[in-house]
Tab-separated table of C-alpha atoms in Angstrom:
chain	number	residue	atom	x	y	z
A	1055	UNK	CA	108.268	76.759	75.845
A	1056	UNK	CA	108.976	79.475	78.395
A	1057	UNK	CA	106.089	81.808	79.198
A	1058	UNK	CA	107.098	85.166	80.683
A	1059	UNK	CA	104.259	87.197	82.149
A	1060	UNK	CA	105.568	90.596	81.113
A	1061	UNK	CA	105.831	89.431	77.479
A	1062	UNK	CA	102.337	87.963	77.316
A	1063	UNK	CA	99.055	89.633	76.413
A	1064	UNK	CA	96.107	89.397	78.767
A	1065	UNK	CA	94.213	86.996	76.505
A	1066	UNK	CA	97.245	84.701	76.366
A	1067	UNK	CA	97.209	84.618	80.155
A	1068	UNK	CA	93.481	83.813	80.091
A	1069	UNK	CA	94.067	80.947	77.694
A	1070	UNK	CA	96.881	79.556	79.824
A	1071	UNK	CA	94.741	79.671	82.966
A	1072	UNK	CA	91.984	77.737	81.175
A	1073	UNK	CA	94.153	75.133	79.449
A	1074	UNK	CA	97.489	75.005	81.310
A	1075	UNK	CA	98.545	73.768	84.727
A	1076	UNK	CA	97.947	77.215	86.274
A	1077	UNK	CA	101.329	77.718	87.922
A	1078	UNK	CA	103.116	81.039	88.303
A	1079	UNK	CA	106.649	81.429	89.614
A	1080	UNK	CA	107.767	84.638	91.310
A	1081	UNK	CA	111.549	85.222	91.528
A	1082	UNK	CA	112.573	87.153	94.625
A	1083	UNK	CA	115.926	88.887	94.821
A	1084	UNK	CA	117.671	91.797	96.467
A	1085	UNK	CA	119.877	94.734	95.575
A	1086	UNK	CA	122.857	94.682	97.927
A	1087	UNK	CA	126.616	94.447	98.075
A	1088	UNK	CA	128.309	91.134	97.328
A	1089	UNK	CA	131.887	92.089	97.981
A	1090	UNK	CA	134.197	93.795	95.519
A	1091	UNK	CA	133.768	90.907	93.071
A	1092	UNK	CA	129.992	90.413	93.038
A	1093	UNK	CA	127.341	92.646	91.418
A	1094	UNK	CA	124.578	94.264	93.457
A	1095	UNK	CA	121.986	92.217	91.591
A	1096	UNK	CA	123.544	88.824	92.358
A	1097	UNK	CA	120.548	87.501	94.307
A	1098	UNK	CA	118.053	88.737	91.729
A	1099	UNK	CA	120.084	87.247	88.871
A	1100	UNK	CA	120.207	83.922	90.717
A	1101	UNK	CA	116.471	83.949	91.423
A	1102	UNK	CA	115.702	84.675	87.776
A	1103	UNK	CA	118.014	81.974	86.482
A	1104	UNK	CA	116.722	79.246	88.798
A	1105	UNK	CA	113.075	80.294	88.376
A	1106	UNK	CA	113.440	80.209	84.608
A	1107	UNK	CA	114.680	76.630	84.700
A	1108	UNK	CA	111.872	75.568	87.031
A	1109	UNK	CA	109.223	77.351	84.943
A	1110	UNK	CA	110.352	75.556	81.791
A	1111	UNK	CA	110.087	72.188	83.494
A	1112	UNK	CA	106.673	72.836	85.054
A	1113	UNK	CA	105.090	74.611	82.058
A	1114	UNK	CA	104.579	77.559	84.392
A	1115	UNK	CA	104.402	81.297	83.797
A	1116	UNK	CA	107.478	83.214	84.946
A	1117	UNK	CA	106.588	86.505	86.649
A	1118	UNK	CA	108.925	89.526	86.669
A	1119	UNK	CA	111.435	89.374	89.508
A	1120	UNK	CA	111.115	91.488	92.636
A	1121	UNK	CA	114.594	93.102	92.766
A	1122	UNK	CA	114.426	94.491	96.309
A	1123	UNK	CA	114.453	92.542	99.537
A	1124	UNK	CA	115.367	92.157	103.169
A	1125	UNK	CA	119.003	93.254	103.321
A	1126	UNK	CA	119.021	95.771	106.148
A	1127	UNK	CA	122.250	94.259	107.471
A	1128	UNK	CA	123.983	95.485	104.270
A	1129	UNK	CA	122.608	99.034	104.460
A	1130	UNK	CA	125.996	100.622	105.187
A	1131	UNK	CA	127.267	99.692	101.714
A	1132	UNK	CA	126.494	102.227	98.993
A	1133	UNK	CA	123.950	101.006	96.479
A	1134	UNK	CA	122.107	98.659	98.823
A	1135	UNK	CA	118.314	99.072	98.765
A	1136	UNK	CA	116.840	97.595	101.942
A	1137	UNK	CA	113.182	97.000	102.759
A	1138	UNK	CA	111.968	96.506	106.317
A	1139	UNK	CA	110.098	93.287	107.181
A	1140	UNK	CA	106.641	94.879	107.319
A	1141	UNK	CA	107.081	96.589	103.939
A	1142	UNK	CA	108.401	93.445	102.266
A	1143	UNK	CA	105.700	91.202	103.701
A	1144	UNK	CA	103.001	93.641	102.584
A	1145	UNK	CA	104.500	93.922	99.083
A	1146	UNK	CA	104.510	90.147	98.561
A	1147	UNK	CA	101.021	89.832	100.014
A	1148	UNK	CA	99.718	92.379	97.491
A	1149	UNK	CA	101.475	90.706	94.557
A	1150	UNK	CA	100.311	87.238	95.538
A	1151	UNK	CA	96.725	88.383	96.009
A	1152	UNK	CA	96.718	89.448	92.360
A	1153	UNK	CA	97.784	85.956	91.311
A	1154	UNK	CA	95.068	84.429	93.493
A	1155	UNK	CA	92.480	86.793	92.030
A	1156	UNK	CA	93.434	85.688	88.519
A	1157	UNK	CA	92.866	82.065	89.450
A	1158	UNK	CA	96.289	80.433	89.487
A	1159	UNK	CA	96.273	76.988	91.082
A	1160	UNK	CA	99.794	77.345	92.458
A	1161	UNK	CA	102.026	80.308	93.292
A	1162	UNK	CA	105.684	79.451	93.855
A	1163	UNK	CA	108.078	82.064	95.227
A	1164	UNK	CA	111.742	81.270	94.626
A	1165	UNK	CA	114.178	83.533	96.438
A	1166	UNK	CA	117.820	84.142	95.652
A	1167	UNK	CA	118.354	85.777	99.044
A	1168	UNK	CA	117.932	83.877	102.299
A	1169	UNK	CA	117.338	87.093	104.211
A	1170	UNK	CA	113.912	87.314	102.549
A	1171	UNK	CA	112.678	84.109	104.175
A	1172	UNK	CA	110.783	85.224	107.261
A	1173	UNK	CA	109.041	88.295	105.864
A	1174	UNK	CA	108.277	86.533	102.575
A	1175	UNK	CA	106.622	83.632	104.355
A	1176	UNK	CA	104.486	86.033	106.412
A	1177	UNK	CA	103.278	87.961	103.379
A	1178	UNK	CA	102.597	84.918	101.222
A	1179	UNK	CA	100.825	83.120	104.041
A	1180	UNK	CA	98.490	86.060	104.617
A	1181	UNK	CA	97.707	86.224	100.907
A	1182	UNK	CA	96.775	82.543	100.894
A	1183	UNK	CA	94.203	82.804	103.711
A	1184	UNK	CA	90.755	81.556	102.641
A	1185	UNK	CA	91.869	80.906	99.060
A	1186	UNK	CA	91.929	77.739	96.973
A	1187	UNK	CA	95.394	78.570	95.627
A	1188	UNK	CA	98.400	76.671	96.886
A	1189	UNK	CA	101.210	79.062	97.799
A	1190	UNK	CA	104.761	77.744	98.258
A	1191	UNK	CA	108.082	79.410	99.016
A	1192	UNK	CA	111.690	78.305	98.924
A	1193	UNK	CA	115.150	79.807	98.832
A	1194	UNK	CA	117.008	78.113	96.003
A	1195	UNK	CA	120.017	77.413	98.245
A	1196	UNK	CA	117.907	74.852	100.114
A	1197	UNK	CA	117.684	72.699	96.987
A	1198	UNK	CA	121.105	73.084	95.399
A	1199	UNK	CA	122.907	70.212	97.127
A	1200	UNK	CA	125.073	69.271	94.176
A	1201	UNK	CA	122.169	69.351	91.689
A	1202	UNK	CA	122.099	73.020	90.739
A	1203	UNK	CA	123.450	72.432	87.234
A	1204	UNK	CA	120.489	70.159	86.472
A	1205	UNK	CA	118.189	73.149	86.758
A	1206	UNK	CA	120.266	76.060	85.496
A	1207	UNK	CA	122.727	74.353	83.144
A	1208	UNK	CA	126.463	73.676	83.286
A	1209	UNK	CA	127.463	77.341	82.969
A	1210	UNK	CA	126.176	77.899	86.495
A	1211	UNK	CA	128.869	75.641	87.890
A	1212	UNK	CA	131.938	77.111	86.233
A	1213	UNK	CA	133.165	79.098	89.249
A	1214	UNK	CA	132.292	76.445	91.838
A	1215	UNK	CA	135.267	74.752	93.455
A	1216	UNK	CA	135.103	71.249	94.990
A	1217	UNK	CA	135.838	72.570	98.465
A	1218	UNK	CA	132.776	74.844	98.257
A	1219	UNK	CA	130.290	72.072	97.562
A	1220	UNK	CA	130.503	70.461	100.992
A	1221	UNK	CA	129.042	73.643	102.458
A	1222	UNK	CA	125.904	73.445	100.325
A	1223	UNK	CA	125.124	77.133	99.928
A	1224	UNK	CA	128.524	78.670	100.593
A	1225	UNK	CA	127.214	81.992	101.735
A	1226	UNK	CA	127.063	85.628	100.795
A	1227	UNK	CA	129.243	86.418	97.768
A	1228	UNK	CA	130.319	82.770	97.491
A	1229	UNK	CA	131.096	80.782	94.377
A	1230	UNK	CA	127.698	79.066	94.120
A	1231	UNK	CA	125.452	82.131	94.033
A	1232	UNK	CA	127.949	84.078	91.945
A	1233	UNK	CA	128.104	81.264	89.401
A	1234	UNK	CA	124.324	81.370	89.005
A	1235	UNK	CA	124.424	85.169	88.693
A	1236	UNK	CA	127.159	84.922	86.071
A	1237	UNK	CA	125.078	82.419	84.090
A	1238	UNK	CA	122.256	84.988	83.969
A	1239	UNK	CA	124.341	88.145	83.502
A	1240	UNK	CA	127.540	87.291	81.635
A	1241	UNK	CA	130.698	89.113	82.755
A	1242	UNK	CA	128.957	90.552	85.834
A	1243	UNK	CA	131.296	88.807	88.306
A	1244	UNK	CA	134.777	90.289	88.866
A	1245	UNK	CA	136.712	87.141	89.721
A	1246	UNK	CA	140.005	89.024	89.637
A	1247	UNK	CA	138.837	90.991	92.704
A	1248	UNK	CA	137.697	87.986	94.726
A	1249	UNK	CA	139.283	87.409	98.150
A	1250	UNK	CA	139.534	83.796	99.292
A	1251	UNK	CA	137.357	83.317	102.415
A	1252	UNK	CA	138.502	81.712	105.647
A	1253	UNK	CA	136.632	78.476	106.319
A	1254	UNK	CA	135.658	77.581	109.876
A	1255	UNK	CA	133.126	75.505	111.833
A	1256	UNK	CA	130.425	78.156	111.417
A	1257	UNK	CA	130.535	77.720	107.633
A	1258	UNK	CA	129.757	74.022	107.959
A	1259	UNK	CA	126.491	74.858	109.724
A	1260	UNK	CA	125.214	76.432	106.512
A	1261	UNK	CA	124.707	72.910	105.201
A	1262	UNK	CA	122.118	72.204	107.886
A	1263	UNK	CA	118.476	73.384	107.732
A	1264	UNK	CA	118.853	76.311	110.122
A	1265	UNK	CA	117.267	79.683	109.401
A	1266	UNK	CA	119.523	82.682	109.718
A	1267	UNK	CA	118.741	85.484	112.168
A	1268	UNK	CA	120.215	88.713	110.823
A	1269	UNK	CA	121.467	91.490	113.068
A	1270	UNK	CA	119.952	94.825	112.109
């Protein structure tokens, strides 16, 4: 059974914290351009979809998604809403401190946008200081190596092409993240407007555990 925080009453949350595993999952997205074919909410849709699958498997509570993130490098595209690192870190610290106050045993942040990584880790780490709550963070791309459909279902793989899989996470506006977004928000991807990307050596590096440094 999926438990969604914004659909629960406070006494239902109390009961869960007393009798359940005490896990809450926080989806972290962004609102930014994803080419002419991808919706602005792609990263948030992906975070929600993956977090939902994880919450069901862990008997966790699914918190409402944070739809804004670290996308300052996309600020020149209309519609993008970009937070600066200090603002984003503080926001996540405040949210996480509420979860710690309530007594969750584990807080798991799952991001659909790799640009959130550094600021998110700072904010969540500060929230966890001197607490007994375990706080974890991951970007879902780091765990999708050919197993994404196990978590989000076969619909999430319908736009993925074999040549994309060798890159792991195939990047901004790529078939993997757009497939997950499409699974959450049907008909949100405009495949007829997609431009085939050029593949080069730099794309292969996305399959290795490097952290991106974004130019702002």
